[in-house]
Coordinates of C-alpha atoms in Angstrom, one line a residue:
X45 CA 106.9 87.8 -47.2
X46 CA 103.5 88.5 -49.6
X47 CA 102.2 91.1 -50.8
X48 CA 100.7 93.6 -48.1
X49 CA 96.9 93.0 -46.8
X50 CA 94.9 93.6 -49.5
X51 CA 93.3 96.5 -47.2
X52 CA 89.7 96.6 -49.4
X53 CA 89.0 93.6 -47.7
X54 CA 88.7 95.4 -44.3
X55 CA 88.2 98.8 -44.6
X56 CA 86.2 101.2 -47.1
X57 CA 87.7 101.7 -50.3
X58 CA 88.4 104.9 -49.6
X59 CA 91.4 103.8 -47.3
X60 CA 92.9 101.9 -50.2
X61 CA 96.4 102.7 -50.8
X62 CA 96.8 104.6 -54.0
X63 CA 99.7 101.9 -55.5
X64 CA 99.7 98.4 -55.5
X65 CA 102.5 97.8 -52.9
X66 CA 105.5 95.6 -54.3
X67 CA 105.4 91.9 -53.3
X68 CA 108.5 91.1 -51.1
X69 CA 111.5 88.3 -53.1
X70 CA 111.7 86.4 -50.5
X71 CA 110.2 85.6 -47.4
X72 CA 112.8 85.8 -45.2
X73 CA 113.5 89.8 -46.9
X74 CA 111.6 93.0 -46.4
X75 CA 111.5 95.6 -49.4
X76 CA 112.9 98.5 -48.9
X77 CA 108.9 99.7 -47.9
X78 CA 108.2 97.5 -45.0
X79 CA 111.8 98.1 -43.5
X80 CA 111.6 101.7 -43.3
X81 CA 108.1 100.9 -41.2
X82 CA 109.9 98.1 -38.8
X83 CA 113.4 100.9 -38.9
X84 CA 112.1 103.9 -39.0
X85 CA 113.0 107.3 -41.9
X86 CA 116.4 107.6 -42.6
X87 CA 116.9 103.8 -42.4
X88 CA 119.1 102.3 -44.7
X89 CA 117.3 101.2 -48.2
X90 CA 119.0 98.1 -48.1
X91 CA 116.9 95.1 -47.2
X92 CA 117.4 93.4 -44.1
X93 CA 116.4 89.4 -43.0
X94 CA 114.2 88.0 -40.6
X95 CA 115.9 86.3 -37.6
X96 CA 116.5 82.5 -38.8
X97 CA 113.8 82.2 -35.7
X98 CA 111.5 84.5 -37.3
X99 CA 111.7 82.7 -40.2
X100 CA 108.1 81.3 -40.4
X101 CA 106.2 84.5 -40.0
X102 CA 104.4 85.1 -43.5
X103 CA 100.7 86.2 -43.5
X104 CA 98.5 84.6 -46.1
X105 CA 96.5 87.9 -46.7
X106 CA 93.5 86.3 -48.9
X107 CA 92.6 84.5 -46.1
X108 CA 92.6 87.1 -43.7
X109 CA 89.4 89.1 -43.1
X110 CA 89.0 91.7 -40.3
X111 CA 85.3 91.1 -38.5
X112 CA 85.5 93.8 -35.3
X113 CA 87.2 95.8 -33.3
X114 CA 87.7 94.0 -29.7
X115 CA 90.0 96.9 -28.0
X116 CA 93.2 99.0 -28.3
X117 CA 96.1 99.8 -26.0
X118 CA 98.8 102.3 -25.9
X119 CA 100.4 100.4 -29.4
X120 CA 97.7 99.0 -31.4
X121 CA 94.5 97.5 -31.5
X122 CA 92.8 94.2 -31.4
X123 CA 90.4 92.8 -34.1
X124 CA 88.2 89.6 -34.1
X125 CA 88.9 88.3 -37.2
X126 CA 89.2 84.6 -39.8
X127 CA 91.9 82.9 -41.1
X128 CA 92.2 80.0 -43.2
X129 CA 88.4 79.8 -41.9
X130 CA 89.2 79.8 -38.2
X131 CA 88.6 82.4 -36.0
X132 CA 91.7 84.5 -34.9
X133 CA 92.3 87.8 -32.9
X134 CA 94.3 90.0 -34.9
X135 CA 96.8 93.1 -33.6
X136 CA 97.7 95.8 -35.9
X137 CA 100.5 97.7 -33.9
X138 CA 100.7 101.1 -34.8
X139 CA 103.1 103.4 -35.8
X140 CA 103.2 105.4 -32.3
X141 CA 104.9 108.7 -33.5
X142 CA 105.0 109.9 -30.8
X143 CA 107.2 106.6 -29.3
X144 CA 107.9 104.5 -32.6
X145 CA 110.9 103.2 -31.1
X146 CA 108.6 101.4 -28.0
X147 CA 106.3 100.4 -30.9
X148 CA 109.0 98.7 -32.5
X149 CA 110.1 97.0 -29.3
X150 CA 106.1 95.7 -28.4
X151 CA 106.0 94.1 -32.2
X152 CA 109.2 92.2 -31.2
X153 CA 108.3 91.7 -28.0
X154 CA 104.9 90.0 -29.2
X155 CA 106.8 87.9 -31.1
X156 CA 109.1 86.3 -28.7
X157 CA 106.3 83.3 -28.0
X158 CA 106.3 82.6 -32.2
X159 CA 106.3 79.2 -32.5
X160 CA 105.5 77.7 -29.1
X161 CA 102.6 76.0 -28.2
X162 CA 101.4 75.4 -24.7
X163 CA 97.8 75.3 -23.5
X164 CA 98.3 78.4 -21.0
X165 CA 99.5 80.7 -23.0
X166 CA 97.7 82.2 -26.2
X167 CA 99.6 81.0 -29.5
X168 CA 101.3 83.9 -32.4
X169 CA 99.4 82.5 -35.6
X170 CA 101.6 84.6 -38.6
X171 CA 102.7 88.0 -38.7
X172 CA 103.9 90.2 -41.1
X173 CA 106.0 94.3 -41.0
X174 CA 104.3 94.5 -43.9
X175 CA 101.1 97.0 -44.1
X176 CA 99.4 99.7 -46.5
X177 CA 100.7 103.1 -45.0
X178 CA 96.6 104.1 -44.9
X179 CA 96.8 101.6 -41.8
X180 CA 98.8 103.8 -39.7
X181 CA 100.4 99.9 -38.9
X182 CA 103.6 98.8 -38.3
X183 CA 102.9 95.4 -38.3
X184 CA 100.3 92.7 -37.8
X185 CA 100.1 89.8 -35.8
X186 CA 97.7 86.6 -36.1
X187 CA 97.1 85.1 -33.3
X188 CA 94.8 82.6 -31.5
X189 CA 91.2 83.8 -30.2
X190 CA 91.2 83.3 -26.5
X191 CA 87.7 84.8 -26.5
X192 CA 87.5 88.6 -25.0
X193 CA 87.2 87.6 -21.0
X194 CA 90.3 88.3 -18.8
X195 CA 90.5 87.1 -15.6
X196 CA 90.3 90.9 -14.9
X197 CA 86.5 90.3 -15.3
X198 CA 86.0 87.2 -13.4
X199 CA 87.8 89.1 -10.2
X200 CA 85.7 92.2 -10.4
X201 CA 82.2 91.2 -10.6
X202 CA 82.3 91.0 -14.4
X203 CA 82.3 88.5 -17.2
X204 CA 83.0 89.8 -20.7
X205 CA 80.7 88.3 -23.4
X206 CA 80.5 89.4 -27.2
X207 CA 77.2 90.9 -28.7
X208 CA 76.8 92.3 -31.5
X209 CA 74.5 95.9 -32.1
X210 CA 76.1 97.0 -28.9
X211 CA 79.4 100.3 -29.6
X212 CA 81.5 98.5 -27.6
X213 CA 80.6 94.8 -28.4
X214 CA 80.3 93.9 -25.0
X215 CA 77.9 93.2 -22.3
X216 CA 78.8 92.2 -18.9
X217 CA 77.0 89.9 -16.3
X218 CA 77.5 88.8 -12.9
X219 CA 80.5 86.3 -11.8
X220 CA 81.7 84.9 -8.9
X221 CA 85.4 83.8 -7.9
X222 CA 85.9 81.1 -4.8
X223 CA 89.5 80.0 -2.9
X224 CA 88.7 76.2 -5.5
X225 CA 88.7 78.6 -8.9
X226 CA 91.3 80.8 -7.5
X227 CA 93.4 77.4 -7.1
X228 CA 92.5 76.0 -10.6
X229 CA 93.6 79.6 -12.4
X230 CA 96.5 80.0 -10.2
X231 CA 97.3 76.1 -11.3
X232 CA 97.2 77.0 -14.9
X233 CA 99.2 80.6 -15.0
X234 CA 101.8 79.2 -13.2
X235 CA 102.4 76.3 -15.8
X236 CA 102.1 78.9 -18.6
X237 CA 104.7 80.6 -17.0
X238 CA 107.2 77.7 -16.1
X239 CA 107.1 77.3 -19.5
X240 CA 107.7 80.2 -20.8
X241 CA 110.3 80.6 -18.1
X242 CA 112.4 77.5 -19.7
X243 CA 112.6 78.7 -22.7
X244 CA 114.0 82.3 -20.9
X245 CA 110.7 84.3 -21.8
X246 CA 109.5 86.7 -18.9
X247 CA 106.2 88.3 -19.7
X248 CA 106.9 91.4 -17.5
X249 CA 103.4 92.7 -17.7
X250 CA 101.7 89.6 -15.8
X251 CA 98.1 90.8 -14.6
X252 CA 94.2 90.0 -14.4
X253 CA 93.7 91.9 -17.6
X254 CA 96.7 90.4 -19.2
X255 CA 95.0 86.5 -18.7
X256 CA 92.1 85.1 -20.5
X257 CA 89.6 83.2 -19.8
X258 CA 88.2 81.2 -23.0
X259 CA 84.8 79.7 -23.3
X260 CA 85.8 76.4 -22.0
X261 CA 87.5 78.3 -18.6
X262 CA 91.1 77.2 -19.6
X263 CA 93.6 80.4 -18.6
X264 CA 95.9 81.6 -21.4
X265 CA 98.6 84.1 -20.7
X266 CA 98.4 87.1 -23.5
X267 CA 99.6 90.3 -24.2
X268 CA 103.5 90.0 -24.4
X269 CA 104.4 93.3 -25.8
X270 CA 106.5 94.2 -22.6
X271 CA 108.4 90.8 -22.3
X272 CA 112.0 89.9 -23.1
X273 CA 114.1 86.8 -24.4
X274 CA 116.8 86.4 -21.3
X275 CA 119.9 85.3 -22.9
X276 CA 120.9 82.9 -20.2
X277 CA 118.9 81.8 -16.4
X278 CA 121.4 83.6 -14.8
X279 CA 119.7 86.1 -11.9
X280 CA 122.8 88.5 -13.0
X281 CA 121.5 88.5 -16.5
X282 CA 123.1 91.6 -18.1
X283 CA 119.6 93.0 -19.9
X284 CA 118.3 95.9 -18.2
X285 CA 115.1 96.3 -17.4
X286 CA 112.7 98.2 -20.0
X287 CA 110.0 100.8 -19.1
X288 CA 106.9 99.6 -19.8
X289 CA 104.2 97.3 -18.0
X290 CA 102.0 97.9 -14.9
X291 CA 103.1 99.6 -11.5
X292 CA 101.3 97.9 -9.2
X293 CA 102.3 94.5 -10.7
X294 CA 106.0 95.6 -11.4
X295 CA 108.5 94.0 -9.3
X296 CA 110.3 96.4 -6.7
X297 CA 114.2 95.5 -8.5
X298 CA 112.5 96.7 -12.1
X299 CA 111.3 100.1 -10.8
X300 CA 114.5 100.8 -9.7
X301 CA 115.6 99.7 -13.1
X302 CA 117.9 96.8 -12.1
X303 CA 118.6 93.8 -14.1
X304 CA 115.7 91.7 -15.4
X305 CA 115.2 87.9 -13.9
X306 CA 112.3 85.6 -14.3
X307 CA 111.4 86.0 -10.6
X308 CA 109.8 89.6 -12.1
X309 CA 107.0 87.2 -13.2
X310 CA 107.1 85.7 -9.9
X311 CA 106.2 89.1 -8.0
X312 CA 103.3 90.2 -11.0
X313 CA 101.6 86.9 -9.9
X314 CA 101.5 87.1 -6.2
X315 CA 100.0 90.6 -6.9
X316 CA 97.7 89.2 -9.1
X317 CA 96.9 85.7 -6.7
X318 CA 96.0 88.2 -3.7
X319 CA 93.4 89.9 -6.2
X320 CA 91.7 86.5 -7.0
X321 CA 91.8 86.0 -3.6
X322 CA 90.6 89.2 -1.6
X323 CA 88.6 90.7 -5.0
X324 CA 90.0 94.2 -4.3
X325 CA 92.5 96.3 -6.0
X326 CA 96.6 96.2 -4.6
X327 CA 96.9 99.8 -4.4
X328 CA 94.5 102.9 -3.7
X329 CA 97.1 105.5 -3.5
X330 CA 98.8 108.3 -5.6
X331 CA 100.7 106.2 -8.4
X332 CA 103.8 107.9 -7.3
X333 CA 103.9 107.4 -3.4
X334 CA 103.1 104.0 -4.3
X335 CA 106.3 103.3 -6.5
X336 CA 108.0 105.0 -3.6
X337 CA 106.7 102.8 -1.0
X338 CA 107.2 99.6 -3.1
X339 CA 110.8 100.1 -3.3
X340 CA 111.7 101.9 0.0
X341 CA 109.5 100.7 2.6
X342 CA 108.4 97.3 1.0
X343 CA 104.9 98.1 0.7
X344 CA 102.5 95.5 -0.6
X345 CA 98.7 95.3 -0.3
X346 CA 97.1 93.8 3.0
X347 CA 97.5 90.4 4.0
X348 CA 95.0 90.9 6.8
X349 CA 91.9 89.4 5.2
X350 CA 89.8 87.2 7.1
X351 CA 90.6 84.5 3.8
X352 CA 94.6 84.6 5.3
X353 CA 93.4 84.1 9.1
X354 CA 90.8 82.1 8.9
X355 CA 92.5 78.4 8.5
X356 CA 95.4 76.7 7.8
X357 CA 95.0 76.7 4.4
X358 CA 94.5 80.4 4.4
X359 CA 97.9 80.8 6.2
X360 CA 99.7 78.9 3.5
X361 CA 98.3 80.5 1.1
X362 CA 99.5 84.0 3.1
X363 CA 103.1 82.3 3.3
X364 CA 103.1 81.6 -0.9
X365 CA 102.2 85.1 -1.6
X366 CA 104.6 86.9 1.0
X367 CA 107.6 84.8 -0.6
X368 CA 106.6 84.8 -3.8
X369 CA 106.8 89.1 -3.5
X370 CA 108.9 89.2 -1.3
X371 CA 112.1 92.3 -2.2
X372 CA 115.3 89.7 -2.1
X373 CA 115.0 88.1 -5.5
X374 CA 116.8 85.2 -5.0
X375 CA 114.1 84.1 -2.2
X376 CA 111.4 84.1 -4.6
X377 CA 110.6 80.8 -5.8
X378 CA 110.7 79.9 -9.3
X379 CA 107.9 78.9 -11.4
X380 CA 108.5 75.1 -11.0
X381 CA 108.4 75.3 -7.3
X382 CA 105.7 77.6 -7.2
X383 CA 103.9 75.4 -9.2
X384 CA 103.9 72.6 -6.9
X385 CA 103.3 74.3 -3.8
X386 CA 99.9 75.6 -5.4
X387 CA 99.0 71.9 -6.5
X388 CA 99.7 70.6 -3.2
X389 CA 97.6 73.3 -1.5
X390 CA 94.9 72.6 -4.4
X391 CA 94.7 68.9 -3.6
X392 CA 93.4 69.8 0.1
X393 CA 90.3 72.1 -1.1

């Protein structure tokens, strides 16, 4: 890898490191530096490689200039930025001492979509474990600007639209979400995740704020600090399921902390479909008799909207979102299927 980020090029100078970092030999080897940040203290000083998959990720930090801040979450935050004279978003993933293990594991986890491309899901750039200790940064990521709207936004009322003199660098305005839009997003998540899905990637945080919506209204699936690399398609995969993601999204079989399918997805987006579709939030209970109720006595939110009784179409639509989260795995469709049924139903709006 380079050198680390020259950091005067982003912050004040009085965050600058007080030695020049060394520059890496190779770039498939971290120094001794950047592997105790990926490893942790007490790490072995001997340098470890990149996975031959990883190979690719190298940061040309010149060319890299920080603009602002566009949010944070539990393991970093999010910066509109340029690169190579395009605009990127870039995530600096902190150092989490109080969990730098699950820090570890979202860097990683971001990184299992490196080098694919598809038009629904937002595109890793570069990244780099190398970062100036001043940066409380475990590693950065480059990755595509989507823009700063989620479809979290568009459900609620809300669209998200950059300004600048404002503390959060937001203002929001008035939208509005019909069953044709509903259709069209629904369309394009579900082909982001088939193909994800065949190359054994499940997001396992799928939700309105997890999607974006760019200027041009195309849906891009973000955000995959909680997803895995299954080793085979296999329903009796042996990885585990790790703790992380959303509640009300999470799939019954993962809050018990069973094994970890792509049908997870599957459930995440039949929670999310029913918000596009009804506008309200799953769950209004306590967060624990809700996990409760999920798992024991199948709760799910209401499917007794006018939307669902009101035509045919409305039924079918009913019918895709009861199997898709439904409890018995193996009835959920996969993201193929799923995809066709939606297209099908889309055709007749």
């Amino acid at each position: 890898m380079p050198s680390p980020l020259p950091i005067s090029r982003i912050l004040h100078l009085d965050f600058s490191p007080p030695m020049k970092p060394k520059a890496c030999s190779s770039p498939l080897v971290f120094p001794a530096k950047c592997e105790k940040l990926l490893l942790g203290e007490g790490s072995s000083s001997r340098a470890r490689r990149l996975p031959s998959r990883l190979s690719w990720c190298s940061i040309d930090w010149d060319q890299l200039c920080l603009l602002h801040p566009l949010g944070s979450g539990g393991f970093g935050s999010v910066y509109k930025a340029t690169y190579r004279g395009a605009t990127v978003a870039v995530k600096q993933v902190k150092k989490c001492s109080k969990n730098r293990l699950a820090s570890r594991q979202s860097f990683w986890a971001e990184l299992n979509v490196a080098c694919l491309n598809h038009q629904n899901v937002v595109r890793v750039i570069a990244a780099s474990t190398c970062a100036p200790p001043s940066q409380d940064s475990m590693g950065t990521i480059i990755m595509e600007y989507a823009g700063n709207s989620t479809l979290h936004h568009i459900i609620y009322g809300t669209k998200c639209v950059e300004t600048k003199g404002k503390s959060d660098g937001l203002e929001y305005s008035h939208a509005n979400l019909n069953l044709v839009q509903c259709l069209s997003y629904s369309c394009a998540i579900v082909s982001g995740l088939v193909f994800l899905h065949s190359h054994l990637i499940v997001h396992l945080d799928l939700k309105p704020a997890n999607i974006f919506i760019t200027e041009q209204n195309v849906c891009k699936i973000g955000d995959f600090g909680c997803s895995q690399k299954l080793e085979n398609a296999a329903f009796s995969s042996p990885q585990l399921c790790q703790q992380g993601g959303t509640y009300t999204h999470r799939a019954p079989e993962l809050l018990k902390g069973e094994k970890v399918t792509l049908k997870a997805d599957i459930y995440s987006f039949a929670i999310t479909l029913w918000q596009m579709v009804t506008q309200q939030e799953p769950y209004l209970g306590e967060r624990q008799y809700v996990l409760y109720s999920v798992v024991a006595y199948n709760l799910r939110p209401s499917l007794t909207a006018t939307i669902f009784r009101g035509s045919a179409m409305g039924q079918r639509l009913e019918t895709i979102i009861g199997s898709c989260w439904t409890a018995d795995v193996a009835k959920r469709p996969t993201a193929e299927l799923l995809c066709l049924n939606l297209q099908d139903l889309s055709t007749e709006v």
